[in-house]
mmCIF file of C-alpha atoms and ligand atoms in Angstrom:
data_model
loop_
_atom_site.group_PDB
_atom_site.id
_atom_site.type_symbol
_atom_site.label_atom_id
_atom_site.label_comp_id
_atom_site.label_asym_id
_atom_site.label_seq_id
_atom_site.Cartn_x
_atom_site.Cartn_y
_atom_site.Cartn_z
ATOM 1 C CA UNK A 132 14.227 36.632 12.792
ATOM 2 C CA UNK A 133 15.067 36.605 16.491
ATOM 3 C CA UNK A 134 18.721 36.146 17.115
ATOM 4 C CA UNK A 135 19.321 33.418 20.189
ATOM 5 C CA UNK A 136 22.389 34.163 22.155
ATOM 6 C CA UNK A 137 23.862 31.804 25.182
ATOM 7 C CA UNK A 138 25.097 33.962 27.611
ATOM 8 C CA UNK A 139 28.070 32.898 30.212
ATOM 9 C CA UNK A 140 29.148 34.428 32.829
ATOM 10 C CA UNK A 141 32.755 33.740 34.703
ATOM 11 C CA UNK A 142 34.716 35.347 37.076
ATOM 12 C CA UNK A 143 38.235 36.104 35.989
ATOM 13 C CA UNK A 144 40.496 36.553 39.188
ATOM 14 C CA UNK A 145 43.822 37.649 37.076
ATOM 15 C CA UNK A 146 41.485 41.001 35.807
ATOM 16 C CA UNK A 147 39.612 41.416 38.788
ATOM 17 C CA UNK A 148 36.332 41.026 37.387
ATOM 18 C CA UNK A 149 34.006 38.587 35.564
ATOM 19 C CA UNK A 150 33.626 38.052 32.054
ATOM 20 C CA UNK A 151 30.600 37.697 29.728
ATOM 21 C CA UNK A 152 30.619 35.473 26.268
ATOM 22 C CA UNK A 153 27.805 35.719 24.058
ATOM 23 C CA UNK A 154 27.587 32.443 21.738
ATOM 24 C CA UNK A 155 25.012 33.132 18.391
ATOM 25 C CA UNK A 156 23.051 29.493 18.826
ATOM 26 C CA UNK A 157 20.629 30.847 16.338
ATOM 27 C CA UNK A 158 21.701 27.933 13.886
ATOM 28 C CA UNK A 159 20.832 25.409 16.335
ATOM 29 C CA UNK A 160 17.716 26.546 17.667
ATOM 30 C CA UNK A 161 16.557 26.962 13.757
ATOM 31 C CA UNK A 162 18.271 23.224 13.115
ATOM 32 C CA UNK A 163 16.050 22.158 16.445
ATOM 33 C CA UNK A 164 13.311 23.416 15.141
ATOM 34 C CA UNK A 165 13.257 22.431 11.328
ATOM 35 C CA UNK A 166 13.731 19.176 12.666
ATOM 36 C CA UNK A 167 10.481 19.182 14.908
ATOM 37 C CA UNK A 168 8.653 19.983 11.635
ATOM 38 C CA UNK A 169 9.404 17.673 9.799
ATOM 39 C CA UNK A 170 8.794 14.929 12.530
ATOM 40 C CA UNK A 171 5.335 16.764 12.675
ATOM 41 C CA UNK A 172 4.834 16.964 8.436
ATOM 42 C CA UNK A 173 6.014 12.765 8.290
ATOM 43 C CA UNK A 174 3.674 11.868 11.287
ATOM 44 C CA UNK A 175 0.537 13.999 9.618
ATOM 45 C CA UNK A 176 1.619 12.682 5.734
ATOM 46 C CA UNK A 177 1.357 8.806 7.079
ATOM 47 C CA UNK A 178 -1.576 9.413 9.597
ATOM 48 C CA UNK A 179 -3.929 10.454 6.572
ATOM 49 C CA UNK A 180 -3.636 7.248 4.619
ATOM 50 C CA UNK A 181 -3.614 5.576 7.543
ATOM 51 C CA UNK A 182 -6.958 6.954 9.148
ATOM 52 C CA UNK A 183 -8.382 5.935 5.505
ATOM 53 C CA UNK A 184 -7.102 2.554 5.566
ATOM 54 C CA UNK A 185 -8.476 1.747 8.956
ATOM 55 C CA UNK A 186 -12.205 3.514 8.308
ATOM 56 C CA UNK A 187 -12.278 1.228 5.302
ATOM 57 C CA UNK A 188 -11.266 -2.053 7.549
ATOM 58 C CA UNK A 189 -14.168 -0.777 10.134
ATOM 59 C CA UNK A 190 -16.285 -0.063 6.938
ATOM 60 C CA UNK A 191 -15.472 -3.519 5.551
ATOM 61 C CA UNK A 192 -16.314 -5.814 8.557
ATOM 62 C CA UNK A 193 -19.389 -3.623 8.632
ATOM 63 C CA UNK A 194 -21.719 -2.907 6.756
ATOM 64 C CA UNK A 195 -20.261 -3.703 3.260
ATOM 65 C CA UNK A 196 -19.429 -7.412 4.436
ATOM 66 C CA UNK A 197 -21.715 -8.746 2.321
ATOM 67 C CA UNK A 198 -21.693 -6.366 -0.740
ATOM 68 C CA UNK A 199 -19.331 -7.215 -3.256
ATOM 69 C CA UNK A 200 -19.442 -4.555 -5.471
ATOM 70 C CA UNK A 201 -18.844 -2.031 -2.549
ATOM 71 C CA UNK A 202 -16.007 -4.225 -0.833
ATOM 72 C CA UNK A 203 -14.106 -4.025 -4.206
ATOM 73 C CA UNK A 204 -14.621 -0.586 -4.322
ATOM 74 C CA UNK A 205 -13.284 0.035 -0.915
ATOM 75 C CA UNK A 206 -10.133 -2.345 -1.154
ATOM 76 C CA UNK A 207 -9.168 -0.513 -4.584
ATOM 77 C CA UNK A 208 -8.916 2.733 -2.379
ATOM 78 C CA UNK A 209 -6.988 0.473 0.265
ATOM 79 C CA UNK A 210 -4.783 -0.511 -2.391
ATOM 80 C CA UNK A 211 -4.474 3.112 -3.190
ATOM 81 C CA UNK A 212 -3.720 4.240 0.089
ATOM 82 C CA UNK A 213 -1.260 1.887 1.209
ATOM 83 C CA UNK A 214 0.866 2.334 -1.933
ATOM 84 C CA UNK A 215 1.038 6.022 -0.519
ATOM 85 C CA UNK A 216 2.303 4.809 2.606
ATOM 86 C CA UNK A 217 4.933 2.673 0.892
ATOM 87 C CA UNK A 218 6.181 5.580 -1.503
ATOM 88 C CA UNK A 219 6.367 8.044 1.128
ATOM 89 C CA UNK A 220 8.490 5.829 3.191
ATOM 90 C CA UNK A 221 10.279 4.945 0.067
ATOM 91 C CA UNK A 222 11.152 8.751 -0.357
ATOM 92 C CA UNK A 223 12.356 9.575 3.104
ATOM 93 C CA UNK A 224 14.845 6.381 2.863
ATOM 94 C CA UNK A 225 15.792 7.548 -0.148
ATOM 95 C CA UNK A 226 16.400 11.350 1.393
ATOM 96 C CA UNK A 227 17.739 10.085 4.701
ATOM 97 C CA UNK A 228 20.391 8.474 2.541
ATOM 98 C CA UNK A 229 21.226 10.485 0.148
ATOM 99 C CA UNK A 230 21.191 13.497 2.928
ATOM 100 C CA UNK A 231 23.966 11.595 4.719
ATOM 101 C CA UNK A 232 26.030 10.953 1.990
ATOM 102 C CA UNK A 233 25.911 14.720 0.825
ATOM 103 C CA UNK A 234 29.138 15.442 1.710
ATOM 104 C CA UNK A 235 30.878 12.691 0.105
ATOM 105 C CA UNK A 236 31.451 13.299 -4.096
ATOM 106 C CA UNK A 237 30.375 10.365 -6.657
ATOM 107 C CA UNK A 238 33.309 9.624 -8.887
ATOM 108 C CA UNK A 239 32.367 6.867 -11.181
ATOM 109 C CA UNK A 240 32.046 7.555 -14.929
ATOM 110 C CA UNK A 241 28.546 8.104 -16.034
ATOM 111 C CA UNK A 242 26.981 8.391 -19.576
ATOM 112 C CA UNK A 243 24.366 10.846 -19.190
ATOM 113 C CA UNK A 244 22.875 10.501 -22.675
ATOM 114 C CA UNK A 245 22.004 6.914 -21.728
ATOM 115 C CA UNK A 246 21.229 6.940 -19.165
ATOM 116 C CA UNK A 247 18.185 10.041 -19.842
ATOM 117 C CA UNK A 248 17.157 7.887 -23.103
ATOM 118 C CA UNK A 249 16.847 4.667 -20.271
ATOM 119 C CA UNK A 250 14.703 6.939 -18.231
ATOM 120 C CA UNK A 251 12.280 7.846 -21.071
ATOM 121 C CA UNK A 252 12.041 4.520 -21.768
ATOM 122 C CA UNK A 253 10.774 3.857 -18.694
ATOM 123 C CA UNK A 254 8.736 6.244 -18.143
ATOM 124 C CA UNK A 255 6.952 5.870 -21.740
ATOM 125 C CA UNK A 256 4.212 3.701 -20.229
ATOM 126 C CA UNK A 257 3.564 6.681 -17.766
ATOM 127 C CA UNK A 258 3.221 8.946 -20.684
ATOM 128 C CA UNK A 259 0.975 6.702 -23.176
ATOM 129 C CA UNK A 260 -1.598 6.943 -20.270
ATOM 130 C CA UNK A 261 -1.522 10.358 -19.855
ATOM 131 C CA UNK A 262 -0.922 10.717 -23.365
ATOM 132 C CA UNK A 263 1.815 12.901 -23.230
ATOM 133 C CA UNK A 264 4.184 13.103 -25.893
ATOM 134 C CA UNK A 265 8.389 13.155 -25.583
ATOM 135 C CA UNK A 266 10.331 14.787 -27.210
ATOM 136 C CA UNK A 267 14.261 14.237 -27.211
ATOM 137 C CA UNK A 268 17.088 17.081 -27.778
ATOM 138 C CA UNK A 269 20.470 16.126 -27.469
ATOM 139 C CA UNK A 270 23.573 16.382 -29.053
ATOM 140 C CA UNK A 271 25.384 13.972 -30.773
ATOM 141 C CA UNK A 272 27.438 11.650 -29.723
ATOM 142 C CA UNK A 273 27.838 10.408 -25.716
ATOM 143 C CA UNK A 274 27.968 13.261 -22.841
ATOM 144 C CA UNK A 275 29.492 11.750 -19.741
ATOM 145 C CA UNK A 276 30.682 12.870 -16.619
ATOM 146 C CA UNK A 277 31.531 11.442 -12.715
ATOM 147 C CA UNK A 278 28.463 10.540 -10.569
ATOM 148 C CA UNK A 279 26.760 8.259 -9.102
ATOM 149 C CA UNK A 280 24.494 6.090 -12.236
ATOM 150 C CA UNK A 281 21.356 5.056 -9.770
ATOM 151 C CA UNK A 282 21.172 9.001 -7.765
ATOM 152 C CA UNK A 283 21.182 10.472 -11.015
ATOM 153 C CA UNK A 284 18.852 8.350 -12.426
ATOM 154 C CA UNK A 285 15.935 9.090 -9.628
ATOM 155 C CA UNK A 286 16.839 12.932 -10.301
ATOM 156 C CA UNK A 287 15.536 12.987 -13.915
ATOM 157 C CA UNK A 288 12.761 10.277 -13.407
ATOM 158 C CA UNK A 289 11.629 12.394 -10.359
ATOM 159 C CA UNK A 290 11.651 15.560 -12.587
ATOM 160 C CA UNK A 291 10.112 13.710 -15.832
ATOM 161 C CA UNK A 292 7.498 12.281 -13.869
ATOM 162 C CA UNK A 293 6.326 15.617 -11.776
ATOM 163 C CA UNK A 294 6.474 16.738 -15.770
ATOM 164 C CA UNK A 295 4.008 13.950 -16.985
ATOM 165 C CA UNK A 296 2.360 14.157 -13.591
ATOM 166 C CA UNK A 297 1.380 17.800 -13.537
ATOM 167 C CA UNK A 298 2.106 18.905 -17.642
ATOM 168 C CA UNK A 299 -1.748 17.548 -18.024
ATOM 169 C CA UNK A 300 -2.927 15.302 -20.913
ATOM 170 C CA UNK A 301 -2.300 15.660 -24.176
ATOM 171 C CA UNK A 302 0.968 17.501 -23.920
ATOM 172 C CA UNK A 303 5.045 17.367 -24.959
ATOM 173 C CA UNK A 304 7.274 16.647 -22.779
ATOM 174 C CA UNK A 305 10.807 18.256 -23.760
ATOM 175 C CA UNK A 306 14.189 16.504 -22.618
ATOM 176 C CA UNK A 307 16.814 18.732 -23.375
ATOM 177 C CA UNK A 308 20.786 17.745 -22.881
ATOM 178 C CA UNK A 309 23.330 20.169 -23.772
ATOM 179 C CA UNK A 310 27.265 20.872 -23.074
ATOM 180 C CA UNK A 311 29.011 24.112 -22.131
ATOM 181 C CA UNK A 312 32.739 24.528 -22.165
ATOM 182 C CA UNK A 313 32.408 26.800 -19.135
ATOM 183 C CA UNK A 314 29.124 27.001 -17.055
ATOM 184 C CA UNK A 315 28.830 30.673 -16.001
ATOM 185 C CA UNK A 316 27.169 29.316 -12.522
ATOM 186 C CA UNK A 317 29.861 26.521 -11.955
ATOM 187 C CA UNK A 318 32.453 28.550 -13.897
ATOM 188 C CA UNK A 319 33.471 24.880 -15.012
ATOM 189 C CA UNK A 320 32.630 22.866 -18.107
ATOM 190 C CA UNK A 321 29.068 21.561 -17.534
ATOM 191 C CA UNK A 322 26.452 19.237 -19.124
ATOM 192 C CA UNK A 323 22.661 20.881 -18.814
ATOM 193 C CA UNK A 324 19.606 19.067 -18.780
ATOM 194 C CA UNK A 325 16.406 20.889 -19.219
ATOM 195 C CA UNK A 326 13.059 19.250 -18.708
ATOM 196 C CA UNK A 327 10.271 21.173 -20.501
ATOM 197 C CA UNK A 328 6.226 20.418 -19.515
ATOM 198 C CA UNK A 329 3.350 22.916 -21.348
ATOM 199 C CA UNK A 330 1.577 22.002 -17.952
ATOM 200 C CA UNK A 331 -0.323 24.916 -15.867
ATOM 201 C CA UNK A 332 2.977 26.787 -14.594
ATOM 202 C CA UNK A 333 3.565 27.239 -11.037
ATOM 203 C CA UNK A 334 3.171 30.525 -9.758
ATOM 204 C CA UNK A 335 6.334 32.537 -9.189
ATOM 205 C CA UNK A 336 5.739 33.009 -5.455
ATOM 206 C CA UNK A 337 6.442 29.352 -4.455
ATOM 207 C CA UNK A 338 10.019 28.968 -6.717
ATOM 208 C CA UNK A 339 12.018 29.754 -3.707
ATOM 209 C CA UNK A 340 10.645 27.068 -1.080
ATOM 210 C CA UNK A 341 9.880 24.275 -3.944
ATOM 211 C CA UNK A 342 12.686 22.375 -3.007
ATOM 212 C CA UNK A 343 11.633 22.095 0.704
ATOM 213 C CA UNK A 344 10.266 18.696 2.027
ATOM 214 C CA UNK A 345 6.791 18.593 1.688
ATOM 215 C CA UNK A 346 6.013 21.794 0.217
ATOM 216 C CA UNK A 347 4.221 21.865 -2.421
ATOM 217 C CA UNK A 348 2.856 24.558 -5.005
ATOM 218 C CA UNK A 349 -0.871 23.075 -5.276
ATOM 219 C CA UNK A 350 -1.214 20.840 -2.377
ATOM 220 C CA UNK A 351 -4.937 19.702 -4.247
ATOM 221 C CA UNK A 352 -3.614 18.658 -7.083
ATOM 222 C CA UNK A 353 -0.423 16.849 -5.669
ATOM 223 C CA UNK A 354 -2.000 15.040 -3.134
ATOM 224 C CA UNK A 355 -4.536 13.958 -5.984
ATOM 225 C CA UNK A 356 -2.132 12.660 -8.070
ATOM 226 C CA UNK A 357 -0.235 10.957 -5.228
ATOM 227 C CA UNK A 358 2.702 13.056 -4.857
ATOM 228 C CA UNK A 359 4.500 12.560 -1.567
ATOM 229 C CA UNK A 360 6.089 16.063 -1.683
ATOM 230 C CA UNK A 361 9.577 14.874 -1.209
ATOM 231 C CA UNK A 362 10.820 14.555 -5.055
ATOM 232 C CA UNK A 363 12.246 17.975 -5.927
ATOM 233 C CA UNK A 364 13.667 17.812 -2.262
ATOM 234 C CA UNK A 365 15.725 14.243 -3.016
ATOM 235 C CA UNK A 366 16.322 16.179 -6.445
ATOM 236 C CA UNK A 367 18.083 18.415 -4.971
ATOM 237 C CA UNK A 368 20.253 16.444 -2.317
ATOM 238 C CA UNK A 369 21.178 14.254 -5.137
ATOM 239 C CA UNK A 370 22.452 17.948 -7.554
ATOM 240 C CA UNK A 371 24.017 19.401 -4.613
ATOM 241 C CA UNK A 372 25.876 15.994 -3.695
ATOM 242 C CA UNK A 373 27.227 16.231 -7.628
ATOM 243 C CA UNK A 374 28.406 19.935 -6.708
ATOM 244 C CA UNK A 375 25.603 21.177 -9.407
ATOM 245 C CA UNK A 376 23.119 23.611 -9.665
ATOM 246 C CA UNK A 377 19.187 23.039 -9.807
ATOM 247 C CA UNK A 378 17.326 26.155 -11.407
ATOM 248 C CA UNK A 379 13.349 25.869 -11.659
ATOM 249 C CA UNK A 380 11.483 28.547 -14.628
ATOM 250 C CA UNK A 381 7.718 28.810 -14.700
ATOM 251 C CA UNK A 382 5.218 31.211 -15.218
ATOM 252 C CA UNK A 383 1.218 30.441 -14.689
ATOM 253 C CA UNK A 384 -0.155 29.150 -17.529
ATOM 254 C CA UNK A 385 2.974 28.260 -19.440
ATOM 255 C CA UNK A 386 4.516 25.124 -17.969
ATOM 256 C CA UNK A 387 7.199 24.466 -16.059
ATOM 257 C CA UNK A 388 10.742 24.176 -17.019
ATOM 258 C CA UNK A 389 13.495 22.803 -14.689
ATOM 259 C CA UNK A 390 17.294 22.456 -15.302
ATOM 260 C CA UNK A 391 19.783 20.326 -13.746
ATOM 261 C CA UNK A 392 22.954 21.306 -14.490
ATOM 262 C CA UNK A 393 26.329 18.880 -13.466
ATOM 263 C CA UNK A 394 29.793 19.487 -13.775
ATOM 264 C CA UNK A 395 31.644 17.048 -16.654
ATOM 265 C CA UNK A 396 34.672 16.927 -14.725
ATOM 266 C CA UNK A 397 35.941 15.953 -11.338
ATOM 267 C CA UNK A 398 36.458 18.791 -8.520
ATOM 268 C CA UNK A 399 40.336 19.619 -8.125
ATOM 269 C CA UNK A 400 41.422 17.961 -4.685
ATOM 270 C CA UNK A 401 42.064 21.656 -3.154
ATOM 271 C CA UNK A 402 38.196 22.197 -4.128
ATOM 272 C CA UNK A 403 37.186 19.039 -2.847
ATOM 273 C CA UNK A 404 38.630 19.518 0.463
ATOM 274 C CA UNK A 405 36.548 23.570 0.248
ATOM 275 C CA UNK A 406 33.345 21.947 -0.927
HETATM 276 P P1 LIG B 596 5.048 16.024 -5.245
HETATM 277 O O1 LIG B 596 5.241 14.643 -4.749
HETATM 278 O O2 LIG B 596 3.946 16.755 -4.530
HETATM 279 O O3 LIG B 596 4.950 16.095 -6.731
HETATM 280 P P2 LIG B 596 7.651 17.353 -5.495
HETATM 281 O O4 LIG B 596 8.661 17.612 -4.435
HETATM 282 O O5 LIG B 596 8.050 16.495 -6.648
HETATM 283 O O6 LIG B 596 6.370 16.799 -4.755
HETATM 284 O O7 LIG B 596 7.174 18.752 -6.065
HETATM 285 C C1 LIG B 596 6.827 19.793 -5.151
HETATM 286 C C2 LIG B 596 5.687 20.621 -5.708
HETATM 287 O O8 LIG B 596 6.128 21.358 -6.848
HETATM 288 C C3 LIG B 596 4.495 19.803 -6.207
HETATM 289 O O9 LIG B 596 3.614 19.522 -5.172
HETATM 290 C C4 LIG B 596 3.887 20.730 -7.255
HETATM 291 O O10 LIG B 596 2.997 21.638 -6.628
HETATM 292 C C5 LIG B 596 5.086 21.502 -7.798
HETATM 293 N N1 LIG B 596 5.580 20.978 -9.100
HETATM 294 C C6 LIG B 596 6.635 20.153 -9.296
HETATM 295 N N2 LIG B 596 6.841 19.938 -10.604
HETATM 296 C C7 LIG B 596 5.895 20.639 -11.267
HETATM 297 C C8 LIG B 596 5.561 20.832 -12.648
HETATM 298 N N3 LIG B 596 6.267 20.235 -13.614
HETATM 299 N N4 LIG B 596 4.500 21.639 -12.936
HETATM 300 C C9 LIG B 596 3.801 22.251 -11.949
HETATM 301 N N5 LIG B 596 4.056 22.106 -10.634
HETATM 302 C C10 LIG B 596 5.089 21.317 -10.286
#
């Protein structure tokens, strides 16, 4: 990468001579431009739908005007599109906010084994259609720890979902919750939560930049299945915001397997003030 220096110049009158600062403003030429990207990624991800939806209005006061089976067709793929629209904007409120609030640490208690059994619930209508299968591993009794109930819950129906979405019909989906006294990563006691798919793998190459806005591993398949490409990126807001760690496994052709894992206890205030 280039480095970007600012470069000023003053005369000092005490030495005799002038002097020269060099400030790095690498970081905010890089901040300038990631931000110019993603203006250009959310203008191109809403112009597609809309360009659909408004060929299908030209298409409808055309020449399907009078042929019902077609106009149906057409305003099912409306339906389709606009629903796009409204998730994607759903998404970036729901990044915008929790990117803002990053810095400030959810405290309230949180039963975690609830709250994943709520979010299974929920999402068993999802899976009956793609007739995927759950399967539930935790331990007994109730793990809980501080955070925030409603961020948490969009992290593990964001990663369940991607699961059911891309794990492909027919297969298990594995919910995994587990404690550790000390978390070799956090070096504090953690709670774990695994989610398992026996999907098509992603391919090593892309781990690293998952987690970005809009990237995705097979931008076919996503877009088919009406992915916005913002999920994993909330995901991991939301971890980071709970001081956790995020850790994604996966191999072609032998599913995908991502781990959340969240500190049970609240941050010491001389950490809090680091963090
Ligand atoms: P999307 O809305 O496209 O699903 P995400 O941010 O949730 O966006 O995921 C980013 C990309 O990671 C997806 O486009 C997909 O290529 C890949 N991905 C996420 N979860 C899985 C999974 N369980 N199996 C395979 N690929 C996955």
């Amino acid at each position: 990468h280039d480095i970007i220096y600012e470069v000023t110049c003053r005369a000092v009158e005490a030495l005799g001579g002038i002097m020269l600062s060099f400030q790095d403003t690498t970081h905010l030429h890089q901040a300038g431009q990631m931000r110019r990207d993603f203006v250009a990624n959310v203008s191109h991800e809403l112009r597609t739908p809309l360009t659909a939806l408004m060929g299908f209005i030209e298409t409808l006061r055309g020449a399907a005007s009078k042929d019902e089976a077609a106009r149906e067709r057409f305003l099912a793929i409306m339906d389709a599109e606009a629903s796009r629209m409204n998730r994607l904007v759903g998404d970036l409120l729901s990044l915008s906010r929790v990117e803002s609030e990053e810095r400030v640490r959810p405290r309230e208690p949180v039963n975690l084994t609830g709250l994943l059994t709520s979010v299974l619930n929920s999402l068993r209508p999802l899976g009956e259609t793609a007739n995927v299968a759950f399967v539930k591993n935790f331990p007994e009794g109730e793990v809980t720890l501080p955070g925030d109930a409603d961020q948490l819950r969009q992290v593990f129906t964001n990663l369940i979902e991607n699961a059911i979405k891309y794990g492909g019909t027919g297969g298990r989906v594995t919910v995994a919750l587990s404690v550790a006294e000390r978390d070799p990563a956090l070096r504090a006691p953690a709670a774990r939560v695994q989610v398992t798919d026996q999907g098509p793998g992603i391919d090593p190459r892309h781990l690293p930049r998952l987690t970005e806005r809009f990237y995705r591993a097979d931008s076919h398949r996503s877009r088919q299945l009406g992915g916005t490409g913002l999920g994993l990126a909330i995901v991991k807001h939301i971890v980071n915001r709970h001081r956790g760690r995020l850790r994604v496994e996966s191999e072609l052709g032998k599913g995908a397997s991502f781990t959340v894992i969240l500190p049970t206890s609240a941050p010491a205030q001389a950490d809090e003030q680091q963090a």
